[in-house]
Amino acid sequence: MPYIAVKGTHDVLGKEAQAYRYITDVFKAVCELYGYGPIETPILEYTEVFDRATGESSDVVRKEMYTFKDKGDRSVTLRPEGTAGVMRSIVTNKLYVNDLPLKLYYAGPSFRYERPQQGRYRQFCQLGVEAVGVNDPHLDAEAICLAMTVLKMLGFENLKVKLNSLGDASSRAAYKDALRAYFAPRVESMCEDCKQRLLLNPMRILDCKVEADQEIAKGAPKMKDFLSEESEQRLYKTISLLNEMGVEYELDDTLVRGLDYYAEVVFEVHAISKEGKDYGALLGGGHYEGLLETFGGPKDIDYGVGFGMGLERIYSLMADNKMLDDVKSGVDIYAMPVGAEVVDDAFSLVEQIRALGYSVEMPFVPSKLGSMFKKAERSGAKFALIIGPEELARGMVNLKNLDSKEQKEVAIETLDETLDAEFEKLENPEHEHGEGCTCGHCHD
Ligand code: AMP
């Protein structure tokens, strides 16, 4: 049998790998813009971390976790989501003694034993944030704005924020009672999961993907009719902040989120096609409470807001909609030593060019010029730098724009200036250097 990747996992290669890095870089840069700092927690945690945090009724805990015994007979689990590990780490390291809120972001793989299908993997990468220790709707609205900024910077134009309020504990208790009363006489005809959900957390029935169950759920009582006054005000505050920021949203009663720690405002961001088709959630999150205490942390600051966005889904939508064409792939310059006798000089010249910040690739065993040009094209380089013995002896090299095919002889001594000018021209094609030009290249 040939060696293949484990079902539901895949190798990320070539342009896809470049795109993953690009998307992750944009995400991290925007997080920093909003005052979030990085955190990396282990992918492997004691199973209890997820059992405690995600709650009994969550599908992730009930059937999707990769849980196994290690050689020391301890039950460990590959993280199915990012929040629980971050909360565990905040308590383990007493990070809450710092100024609050603690604003953290992470990027890394999560594992769920799901049925693999389009956009659904068993190993997927989540980009997520958590802002912990302060109970303030501004923080919720800020997290939504952060998510929208990431997606807009990636080029998504048609986005919809779906919002719901799960209310405070008393609102939820009253709502769950009403749901139990509604579903109890109907649950016999519903799926096995819903029968379980009715016992554990009837709100999760609203999230059921079975069509017939969704039909039944349509007639169920609505959360909004059970919200306490405080919860209602909190929802309106978030909405008014989003309005001020010009963020479009839609209230969605069916949005309950899969994990039990959510309370008050929860949200998803969906991408919508030009024709109005909903591509599904790119990210989901919301306000949560009681997680720090679960791990033995303090109760009085036990609030947070967070979201997780799926890198694979964002990538596949961007690829389908040709949003990745401008993502840089490959090196800036492909250097071509013309003949074995110039390889060593080319080697040190290339090292100097890299020190200027340009990425360069060069072959150490030069082939014929034609074949090196083909490799240069394949490398994705913008320029070929042709290093010939005769030119080298005069302190010169040839620089060829691989797009326009324009080639010129340039002095090695001033190569840094030439490269700066050429790359600036590529970035800013309208720009004409010379008299009257105020750019940094023409005016120091
Ligand atoms: P969740 O923690 O379930 O709210 O998921 C947050 C985001 O992660 C979703 O909106 C998806 O974009 C992504 N996601 C969740 N599960 C998967 C999966 N099995 N495969 C790929 N992406 C996923």
Short mmCIF file of C-alpha atoms and ligand atoms in Angstrom, two decimals:
data_model
loop_
_atom_site.label_atom_id
_atom_site.label_comp_id
_atom_site.label_asym_id
_atom_site.label_seq_id
_atom_site.Cartn_x
_atom_site.Cartn_y
_atom_site.Cartn_z
CA MET A 1 0.00 0.00 0.00
CA PRO A 2 1.42 3.43 -0.87
CA TYR A 3 1.94 5.77 2.05
CA ILE A 4 -0.87 8.26 2.22
CA ALA A 5 -1.90 11.00 4.63
CA VAL A 6 -4.31 9.98 7.40
CA LYS A 7 -7.98 10.27 6.35
CA GLY A 8 -9.24 13.81 6.83
CA THR A 9 -5.72 15.32 6.83
CA HIS A 10 -3.83 16.69 3.86
CA ASP A 11 -0.40 17.94 2.86
CA VAL A 12 -0.29 21.68 2.30
CA LEU A 13 2.00 22.29 -0.64
CA GLY A 14 3.25 24.93 -3.06
CA LYS A 15 0.87 27.85 -3.63
CA GLU A 16 -1.53 26.59 -0.99
CA ALA A 17 1.27 26.62 1.60
CA GLN A 18 2.24 30.15 0.53
CA ALA A 19 -1.39 31.23 0.84
CA TYR A 20 -1.71 29.67 4.31
CA ARG A 21 1.32 31.64 5.42
CA TYR A 22 -0.04 34.83 3.88
CA ILE A 23 -3.47 34.46 5.52
CA THR A 24 -1.86 33.67 8.87
CA ASP A 25 0.48 36.69 8.55
CA VAL A 26 -2.46 39.02 7.86
CA PHE A 27 -4.36 37.56 10.82
CA LYS A 28 -1.38 38.01 13.16
CA ALA A 29 -0.70 41.57 11.95
CA VAL A 30 -4.32 42.60 12.54
CA CYS A 31 -4.33 41.01 16.01
CA GLU A 32 -1.26 43.06 16.91
CA LEU A 33 -3.03 46.14 15.53
CA TYR A 34 -5.79 45.52 18.08
CA GLY A 35 -3.37 45.05 20.97
CA TYR A 36 -3.47 41.24 21.08
CA GLY A 37 -0.25 39.32 21.78
CA PRO A 38 0.73 35.78 20.77
CA ILE A 39 0.28 32.64 22.86
CA GLU A 40 1.23 29.07 21.97
CA THR A 41 -0.18 26.28 24.06
CA PRO A 42 0.55 22.58 23.55
CA ILE A 43 -1.51 20.76 20.94
CA LEU A 44 -1.72 17.88 23.40
CA GLU A 45 -3.51 18.40 26.73
CA TYR A 46 -4.84 16.12 29.44
CA THR A 47 -8.31 15.07 28.33
CA GLU A 48 -9.84 16.63 31.40
CA VAL A 49 -8.99 20.10 30.08
CA PHE A 50 -11.45 19.68 27.23
CA ASP A 51 -13.99 17.65 29.19
CA ARG A 52 -14.21 20.37 31.80
CA ALA A 53 -14.16 23.35 29.47
CA THR A 54 -16.42 22.26 26.67
CA GLY A 55 -19.19 20.74 28.75
CA GLU A 56 -21.01 17.47 28.62
CA SER A 57 -23.48 18.30 25.91
CA SER A 58 -21.04 19.46 23.28
CA ASP A 59 -20.69 17.19 20.25
CA VAL A 60 -16.96 17.90 20.22
CA VAL A 61 -16.59 16.30 23.63
CA ARG A 62 -19.13 13.59 23.09
CA LYS A 63 -17.74 12.07 19.96
CA GLU A 64 -15.20 14.05 18.01
CA MET A 65 -12.09 14.16 20.17
CA TYR A 66 -8.84 12.35 19.39
CA THR A 67 -8.33 10.89 22.84
CA PHE A 68 -5.85 8.17 23.73
CA LYS A 69 -3.74 6.84 26.55
CA ASP A 70 -0.04 7.80 26.50
CA LYS A 71 2.67 5.35 27.55
CA GLY A 72 2.22 6.49 31.15
CA ASP A 73 -1.46 5.46 30.93
CA ARG A 74 -2.68 9.07 31.14
CA SER A 75 -5.59 10.10 28.99
CA VAL A 76 -4.50 12.85 26.60
CA THR A 77 -6.32 14.60 23.77
CA LEU A 78 -5.31 16.46 20.63
CA ARG A 79 -6.95 19.85 21.00
CA PRO A 80 -10.31 20.07 19.22
CA GLU A 81 -10.41 23.88 19.58
CA GLY A 82 -8.19 26.62 20.95
CA THR A 83 -10.03 28.23 23.84
CA ALA A 84 -9.77 25.51 26.51
CA GLY A 85 -5.97 25.26 26.30
CA VAL A 86 -5.57 29.03 26.47
CA MET A 87 -7.79 29.19 29.58
CA ARG A 88 -5.87 26.34 31.19
CA SER A 89 -2.61 28.17 30.43
CA ILE A 90 -3.91 31.48 31.84
CA VAL A 91 -4.67 29.72 35.13
CA THR A 92 -1.53 27.52 35.17
CA ASN A 93 0.69 30.56 34.64
CA LYS A 94 -1.46 33.00 36.65
CA LEU A 95 -1.50 35.36 33.68
CA TYR A 96 -4.54 37.06 35.20
CA VAL A 97 -2.32 38.92 37.67
CA ASN A 98 -1.34 41.14 34.71
CA ASP A 99 -3.36 44.09 33.49
CA LEU A 100 -6.74 43.03 32.20
CA PRO A 101 -8.08 42.28 29.71
CA LEU A 102 -5.54 39.72 28.63
CA LYS A 103 -5.67 39.80 24.86
CA LEU A 104 -4.15 36.76 23.19
CA TYR A 105 -4.10 35.25 19.73
CA TYR A 106 -3.04 31.85 18.47
CA ALA A 107 -2.71 29.98 15.20
CA GLY A 108 -2.32 26.24 14.96
CA PRO A 109 -3.85 22.87 14.22
CA SER A 110 -6.98 21.46 15.83
CA PHE A 111 -8.26 17.90 15.53
CA ARG A 112 -11.81 16.62 15.33
CA TYR A 113 -12.94 13.16 14.33
CA GLU A 114 -15.56 14.43 11.89
CA ARG A 115 -16.80 12.97 8.63
CA PRO A 116 -14.40 14.50 6.10
CA GLN A 117 -16.17 16.49 3.39
CA GLN A 118 -15.76 19.73 1.45
CA GLY A 119 -14.25 22.29 3.87
CA ARG A 120 -14.32 19.83 6.77
CA TYR A 121 -11.14 18.09 7.85
CA ARG A 122 -9.97 16.02 10.79
CA GLN A 123 -6.89 18.21 11.14
CA PHE A 124 -7.55 21.86 10.42
CA CYS A 125 -5.92 25.10 11.42
CA GLN A 126 -7.69 27.56 13.62
CA LEU A 127 -6.72 31.20 13.90
CA GLY A 128 -8.22 32.47 17.11
CA VAL A 129 -8.27 35.22 19.71
CA GLU A 130 -9.26 35.36 23.37
CA ALA A 131 -9.74 38.54 25.41
CA VAL A 132 -10.13 37.60 29.06
CA GLY A 133 -10.81 39.22 32.41
CA VAL A 134 -13.18 42.06 31.59
CA ASN A 135 -16.93 41.90 31.16
CA ASP A 136 -17.67 44.63 28.65
CA PRO A 137 -19.63 44.61 25.38
CA HIS A 138 -16.96 46.89 23.89
CA LEU A 139 -14.62 43.91 24.03
CA ASP A 140 -17.16 41.75 22.17
CA ALA A 141 -17.64 44.44 19.51
CA GLU A 142 -13.87 44.91 19.24
CA ALA A 143 -13.36 41.17 18.61
CA ILE A 144 -15.98 41.28 15.85
CA CYS A 145 -14.32 44.36 14.29
CA LEU A 146 -10.95 42.58 14.46
CA ALA A 147 -12.37 39.55 12.64
CA MET A 148 -13.97 41.78 10.00
CA THR A 149 -10.70 43.68 9.49
CA VAL A 150 -8.81 40.42 8.92
CA LEU A 151 -11.34 39.26 6.34
CA LYS A 152 -11.50 42.65 4.60
CA MET A 153 -7.72 42.85 4.42
CA LEU A 154 -7.76 39.44 2.78
CA GLY A 155 -10.11 40.88 0.16
CA PHE A 156 -13.52 39.58 1.29
CA GLU A 157 -16.10 42.18 0.32
CA ASN A 158 -19.46 40.60 0.99
CA LEU A 159 -19.55 39.53 4.62
CA LYS A 160 -22.40 39.05 7.02
CA VAL A 161 -22.12 39.00 10.80
CA LYS A 162 -24.75 36.78 12.39
CA LEU A 163 -25.50 37.67 15.99
CA ASN A 164 -27.52 36.14 18.76
CA SER A 165 -27.70 36.49 22.50
CA LEU A 166 -27.69 33.38 24.66
CA GLY A 167 -28.48 35.59 27.65
CA ASP A 168 -27.24 35.28 31.20
CA ALA A 169 -27.57 32.12 33.31
CA SER A 170 -31.12 32.86 34.47
CA SER A 171 -32.32 33.69 30.92
CA ARG A 172 -30.81 30.45 29.66
CA ALA A 173 -32.34 28.35 32.44
CA ALA A 174 -35.81 29.72 31.65
CA TYR A 175 -35.25 29.22 27.94
CA LYS A 176 -34.04 25.63 28.37
CA ASP A 177 -37.18 24.83 30.37
CA ALA A 178 -39.33 26.21 27.56
CA LEU A 179 -37.38 24.23 24.96
CA ARG A 180 -37.73 21.01 26.97
CA ALA A 181 -41.47 21.54 27.17
CA TYR A 182 -41.65 22.15 23.41
CA PHE A 183 -39.39 19.29 22.26
CA ALA A 184 -40.40 16.60 24.78
CA PRO A 185 -43.57 15.57 22.89
CA ARG A 186 -41.76 15.84 19.52
CA VAL A 187 -38.38 14.25 20.18
CA GLU A 188 -39.43 10.67 19.34
CA SER A 189 -39.37 11.49 15.61
CA MET A 190 -36.06 13.32 15.86
CA CYS A 191 -32.46 12.08 15.43
CA GLU A 192 -30.61 10.16 18.15
CA ASP A 193 -28.35 13.16 18.82
CA CYS A 194 -31.35 15.38 19.47
CA LYS A 195 -32.73 12.85 21.94
CA GLN A 196 -29.44 13.15 23.83
CA ARG A 197 -29.40 16.93 23.48
CA LEU A 198 -32.85 17.17 25.00
CA LEU A 199 -31.46 15.56 28.14
CA LEU A 200 -28.12 17.39 28.23
CA ASN A 201 -28.73 20.79 26.66
CA PRO A 202 -31.87 21.36 24.58
CA MET A 203 -30.40 24.55 23.07
CA ARG A 204 -28.09 22.36 21.01
CA ILE A 205 -31.13 20.94 19.19
CA LEU A 206 -31.42 24.30 17.44
CA ASP A 207 -28.01 23.60 15.88
CA CYS A 208 -29.02 20.19 14.47
CA LYS A 209 -28.12 19.73 10.80
CA VAL A 210 -30.86 17.16 10.08
CA GLU A 211 -33.45 18.86 7.83
CA ALA A 212 -36.55 17.27 9.37
CA ASP A 213 -35.31 18.27 12.83
CA GLN A 214 -34.67 21.80 11.64
CA GLU A 215 -38.30 21.98 10.47
CA ILE A 216 -39.49 20.96 13.94
CA ALA A 217 -37.06 23.41 15.56
CA LYS A 218 -38.55 26.29 13.54
CA GLY A 219 -41.62 26.29 15.77
CA ALA A 220 -39.59 26.26 19.01
CA PRO A 221 -39.68 29.17 21.49
CA LYS A 222 -37.19 31.96 20.70
CA MET A 223 -34.32 32.97 22.96
CA LYS A 224 -35.10 36.65 22.51
CA ASP A 225 -38.38 36.19 24.40
CA PHE A 226 -36.48 34.88 27.43
CA LEU A 227 -33.68 37.44 27.68
CA SER A 228 -33.38 39.28 30.97
CA GLU A 229 -33.38 43.06 30.74
CA GLU A 230 -29.61 43.18 31.34
CA SER A 231 -28.92 40.67 28.58
CA GLU A 232 -31.19 42.51 26.19
CA GLN A 233 -29.40 45.78 26.93
CA ARG A 234 -26.06 44.14 26.45
CA LEU A 235 -27.09 42.84 23.04
CA TYR A 236 -28.34 46.30 22.04
CA LYS A 237 -25.10 47.89 23.21
CA THR A 238 -23.08 45.52 21.02
CA ILE A 239 -25.40 46.22 18.11
CA SER A 240 -25.09 49.97 18.54
CA LEU A 241 -21.28 49.70 18.64
CA LEU A 242 -21.34 47.63 15.45
CA ASN A 243 -23.66 50.18 13.83
CA GLU A 244 -21.22 52.93 14.70
CA MET A 245 -18.41 50.94 13.11
CA GLY A 246 -20.50 50.36 10.00
CA VAL A 247 -20.47 46.57 10.49
CA GLU A 248 -23.47 44.90 8.89
CA TYR A 249 -25.13 42.22 10.98
CA GLU A 250 -28.22 40.07 11.10
CA LEU A 251 -29.88 38.68 14.22
CA ASP A 252 -30.15 34.89 14.03
CA ASP A 253 -32.20 33.01 16.63
CA THR A 254 -30.80 29.66 15.63
CA LEU A 255 -27.20 30.59 16.41
CA VAL A 256 -26.38 28.69 19.61
CA ARG A 257 -22.70 27.69 19.05
CA GLY A 258 -21.49 24.20 19.76
CA LEU A 259 -19.76 24.71 23.09
CA ASP A 260 -21.42 25.11 26.45
CA TYR A 261 -19.33 27.94 27.87
CA TYR A 262 -20.86 30.62 25.67
CA ALA A 263 -23.17 33.23 27.19
CA GLU A 264 -24.64 36.56 26.09
CA VAL A 265 -23.53 37.67 22.62
CA VAL A 266 -22.39 34.98 20.19
CA PHE A 267 -21.54 35.52 16.54
CA GLU A 268 -20.48 34.01 13.26
CA VAL A 269 -19.13 35.72 10.15
CA HIS A 270 -20.32 34.34 6.84
CA ALA A 271 -19.03 35.05 3.35
CA ILE A 272 -21.73 35.72 0.77
CA SER A 273 -21.27 35.27 -2.98
CA LYS A 274 -22.19 37.96 -5.54
CA GLU A 275 -25.35 35.96 -6.23
CA GLY A 276 -26.25 36.04 -2.53
CA LYS A 277 -25.25 32.44 -1.75
CA ASP A 278 -24.05 31.88 1.82
CA TYR A 279 -20.74 30.01 1.80
CA GLY A 280 -21.08 29.19 5.51
CA ALA A 281 -19.28 30.38 8.62
CA LEU A 282 -15.68 31.50 8.24
CA LEU A 283 -15.46 32.01 11.96
CA GLY A 284 -17.49 31.63 15.09
CA GLY A 285 -17.20 32.84 18.63
CA GLY A 286 -18.73 34.89 21.37
CA HIS A 287 -18.69 35.92 24.98
CA TYR A 288 -18.04 33.22 27.58
CA GLU A 289 -18.13 32.92 31.33
CA GLY A 290 -16.93 30.58 34.06
CA LEU A 291 -14.00 29.06 32.17
CA LEU A 292 -11.17 30.24 34.41
CA GLU A 293 -12.98 28.91 37.47
CA THR A 294 -13.27 25.52 35.79
CA PHE A 295 -9.48 25.32 36.00
CA GLY A 296 -9.25 26.72 39.52
CA GLY A 297 -8.83 30.36 38.46
CA PRO A 298 -10.46 33.45 39.95
CA LYS A 299 -14.20 33.88 39.70
CA ASP A 300 -14.48 37.65 39.83
CA ILE A 301 -12.80 38.21 36.46
CA ASP A 302 -14.13 35.08 34.80
CA TYR A 303 -15.33 36.59 31.53
CA GLY A 304 -13.99 36.58 28.05
CA VAL A 305 -14.69 36.81 24.37
CA GLY A 306 -13.07 34.88 21.59
CA PHE A 307 -13.44 33.44 18.14
CA GLY A 308 -11.84 30.78 15.98
CA MET A 309 -11.58 31.02 12.22
CA GLY A 310 -10.86 28.11 9.96
CA LEU A 311 -7.81 28.68 7.77
CA GLU A 312 -8.73 25.96 5.25
CA ARG A 313 -12.17 27.43 4.59
CA ILE A 314 -10.80 30.92 4.15
CA TYR A 315 -8.18 29.57 1.77
CA SER A 316 -10.56 27.55 -0.37
CA LEU A 317 -12.96 30.48 -0.76
CA MET A 318 -10.09 32.78 -1.67
CA ALA A 319 -8.74 30.26 -4.18
CA ASP A 320 -12.18 29.69 -5.76
CA ASN A 321 -12.74 33.42 -6.08
CA LYS A 322 -9.27 34.14 -7.47
CA MET A 323 -8.37 36.29 -4.47
CA LEU A 324 -4.88 34.85 -4.16
CA ASP A 325 -3.36 35.90 -7.48
CA ASP A 326 -1.31 38.70 -5.89
CA VAL A 327 0.07 36.57 -3.07
CA LYS A 328 3.80 36.53 -3.39
CA SER A 329 5.16 33.10 -4.15
CA GLY A 330 8.73 32.15 -4.88
CA VAL A 331 11.84 34.29 -4.71
CA ASP A 332 12.47 37.86 -5.83
CA ILE A 333 15.57 37.12 -7.87
CA TYR A 334 16.96 34.06 -9.62
CA ALA A 335 20.76 34.35 -9.94
CA MET A 336 22.46 32.59 -12.85
CA PRO A 337 26.17 32.00 -12.74
CA VAL A 338 27.34 31.65 -16.36
CA GLY A 339 29.99 28.97 -16.04
CA ALA A 340 31.48 27.09 -13.09
CA GLU A 341 34.32 29.63 -12.70
CA VAL A 342 31.94 32.37 -11.44
CA VAL A 343 29.96 30.20 -8.99
CA ASP A 344 31.97 31.23 -5.93
CA ASP A 345 31.77 34.95 -6.73
CA ALA A 346 28.05 34.58 -7.50
CA PHE A 347 27.63 32.76 -4.20
CA SER A 348 29.01 35.69 -2.20
CA LEU A 349 27.15 38.28 -4.31
CA VAL A 350 23.86 36.44 -3.67
CA GLU A 351 24.56 36.46 0.05
CA GLN A 352 25.05 40.26 -0.10
CA ILE A 353 21.76 40.69 -1.97
CA ARG A 354 19.92 38.58 0.64
CA ALA A 355 21.35 40.86 3.32
CA LEU A 356 19.52 43.73 1.54
CA GLY A 357 16.26 41.85 2.14
CA TYR A 358 15.67 40.37 -1.32
CA SER A 359 15.11 36.63 -1.58
CA VAL A 360 17.46 34.95 -4.05
CA GLU A 361 17.88 31.44 -5.39
CA MET A 362 20.83 30.24 -7.48
CA PRO A 363 22.01 26.92 -8.89
CA PHE A 364 25.50 25.83 -7.81
CA VAL A 365 26.03 23.77 -10.93
CA PRO A 366 25.23 26.14 -13.77
CA SER A 367 23.44 24.76 -16.82
CA LYS A 368 22.92 26.35 -20.22
CA LEU A 369 21.42 29.86 -20.12
CA GLY A 370 18.15 28.72 -21.74
CA SER A 371 17.61 26.05 -19.14
CA MET A 372 18.47 28.44 -16.29
CA PHE A 373 15.91 30.94 -17.67
CA LYS A 374 13.27 28.21 -17.59
CA LYS A 375 14.12 27.50 -13.95
CA ALA A 376 14.00 31.24 -13.24
CA GLU A 377 10.45 31.42 -14.67
CA ARG A 378 9.38 28.39 -12.65
CA SER A 379 10.86 29.87 -9.47
CA GLY A 380 8.36 32.74 -9.63
CA ALA A 381 11.24 35.28 -9.55
CA LYS A 382 10.61 38.78 -10.81
CA PHE A 383 14.19 39.24 -12.03
CA ALA A 384 17.03 37.11 -13.31
CA LEU A 385 20.52 38.21 -12.36
CA ILE A 386 22.96 36.97 -14.97
CA ILE A 387 26.50 36.76 -13.65
CA GLY A 388 28.92 36.24 -16.54
CA PRO A 389 32.75 36.06 -16.27
CA GLU A 390 33.45 38.89 -18.68
CA GLU A 391 30.95 41.29 -17.03
CA LEU A 392 32.08 40.25 -13.55
CA ALA A 393 35.65 41.20 -14.44
CA ARG A 394 34.34 44.73 -15.17
CA GLY A 395 32.30 44.85 -11.93
CA MET A 396 29.03 44.45 -13.82
CA VAL A 397 26.08 41.99 -13.96
CA ASN A 398 22.94 41.80 -16.09
CA LEU A 399 19.51 42.26 -14.57
CA LYS A 400 16.52 41.01 -16.57
CA ASN A 401 12.89 41.71 -15.75
CA LEU A 402 11.28 38.33 -16.39
CA ASP A 403 7.90 39.89 -17.14
CA SER A 404 8.81 42.69 -19.53
CA LYS A 405 11.98 40.86 -20.70
CA GLU A 406 13.83 44.17 -20.40
CA GLN A 407 17.51 43.55 -19.65
CA LYS A 408 20.24 45.97 -18.62
CA GLU A 409 23.82 45.87 -17.49
CA VAL A 410 24.22 47.26 -13.97
CA ALA A 411 27.20 47.98 -11.72
CA ILE A 412 27.64 45.66 -8.74
CA GLU A 413 28.72 48.63 -6.65
CA THR A 414 25.32 50.27 -7.02
CA LEU A 415 23.26 47.07 -7.26
CA ASP A 416 21.44 47.89 -4.00
CA GLU A 417 20.10 51.16 -5.44
CA THR A 418 19.19 49.54 -8.75
CA LEU A 419 17.27 46.75 -7.05
CA ASP A 420 15.44 49.18 -4.75
CA ALA A 421 14.39 51.26 -7.76
CA GLU A 422 13.35 48.25 -9.85
CA PHE A 423 11.27 46.65 -7.09
CA GLU A 424 9.65 49.98 -6.28
CA LYS A 425 8.70 50.30 -9.95
CA LEU A 426 7.07 46.86 -9.77
CA GLU A 427 5.07 47.82 -6.71
CA ASN A 428 4.12 51.22 -8.03
CA PRO A 429 4.03 50.93 -11.82
CA GLU A 430 2.54 54.42 -12.37
CA HIS A 431 5.46 55.97 -10.61
CA GLU A 432 7.97 57.83 -12.83
CA HIS A 433 11.33 58.58 -11.28
CA GLY A 434 13.38 61.62 -12.17
CA GLU A 435 13.11 65.35 -11.86
CA GLY A 436 10.11 66.42 -9.80
CA CYS A 437 9.73 62.97 -8.25
CA THR A 438 9.53 63.11 -4.46
CA CYS A 439 9.99 59.41 -3.65
CA GLY A 440 12.68 58.24 -1.25
CA HIS A 441 14.69 56.85 -4.15
CA CYS A 442 15.03 60.24 -5.89
CA HIS A 443 15.14 62.36 -2.72
CA ASP A 444 17.11 61.30 0.30
P1 AMP B 1 -15.97 26.10 15.90
O1 AMP B 1 -14.90 26.01 16.95
O2 AMP B 1 -16.68 24.81 15.63
O3 AMP B 1 -16.86 27.26 16.07
O4 AMP B 1 -15.17 26.39 14.53
C1 AMP B 1 -14.63 27.64 14.24
C2 AMP B 1 -14.25 27.67 12.78
O5 AMP B 1 -13.28 26.66 12.52
C3 AMP B 1 -15.41 27.36 11.84
O6 AMP B 1 -16.13 28.51 11.52
C4 AMP B 1 -14.70 26.80 10.64
O7 AMP B 1 -14.24 27.85 9.80
C5 AMP B 1 -13.51 26.09 11.25
N1 AMP B 1 -13.73 24.64 11.38
C6 AMP B 1 -14.41 23.98 12.36
N2 AMP B 1 -14.37 22.66 12.17
C7 AMP B 1 -13.65 22.46 11.04
C8 AMP B 1 -13.24 21.29 10.29
N3 AMP B 1 -13.55 20.06 10.70
N4 AMP B 1 -12.52 21.46 9.17
C9 AMP B 1 -12.17 22.70 8.77
N5 AMP B 1 -12.52 23.83 9.40
C10 AMP B 1 -13.24 23.72 10.53
#
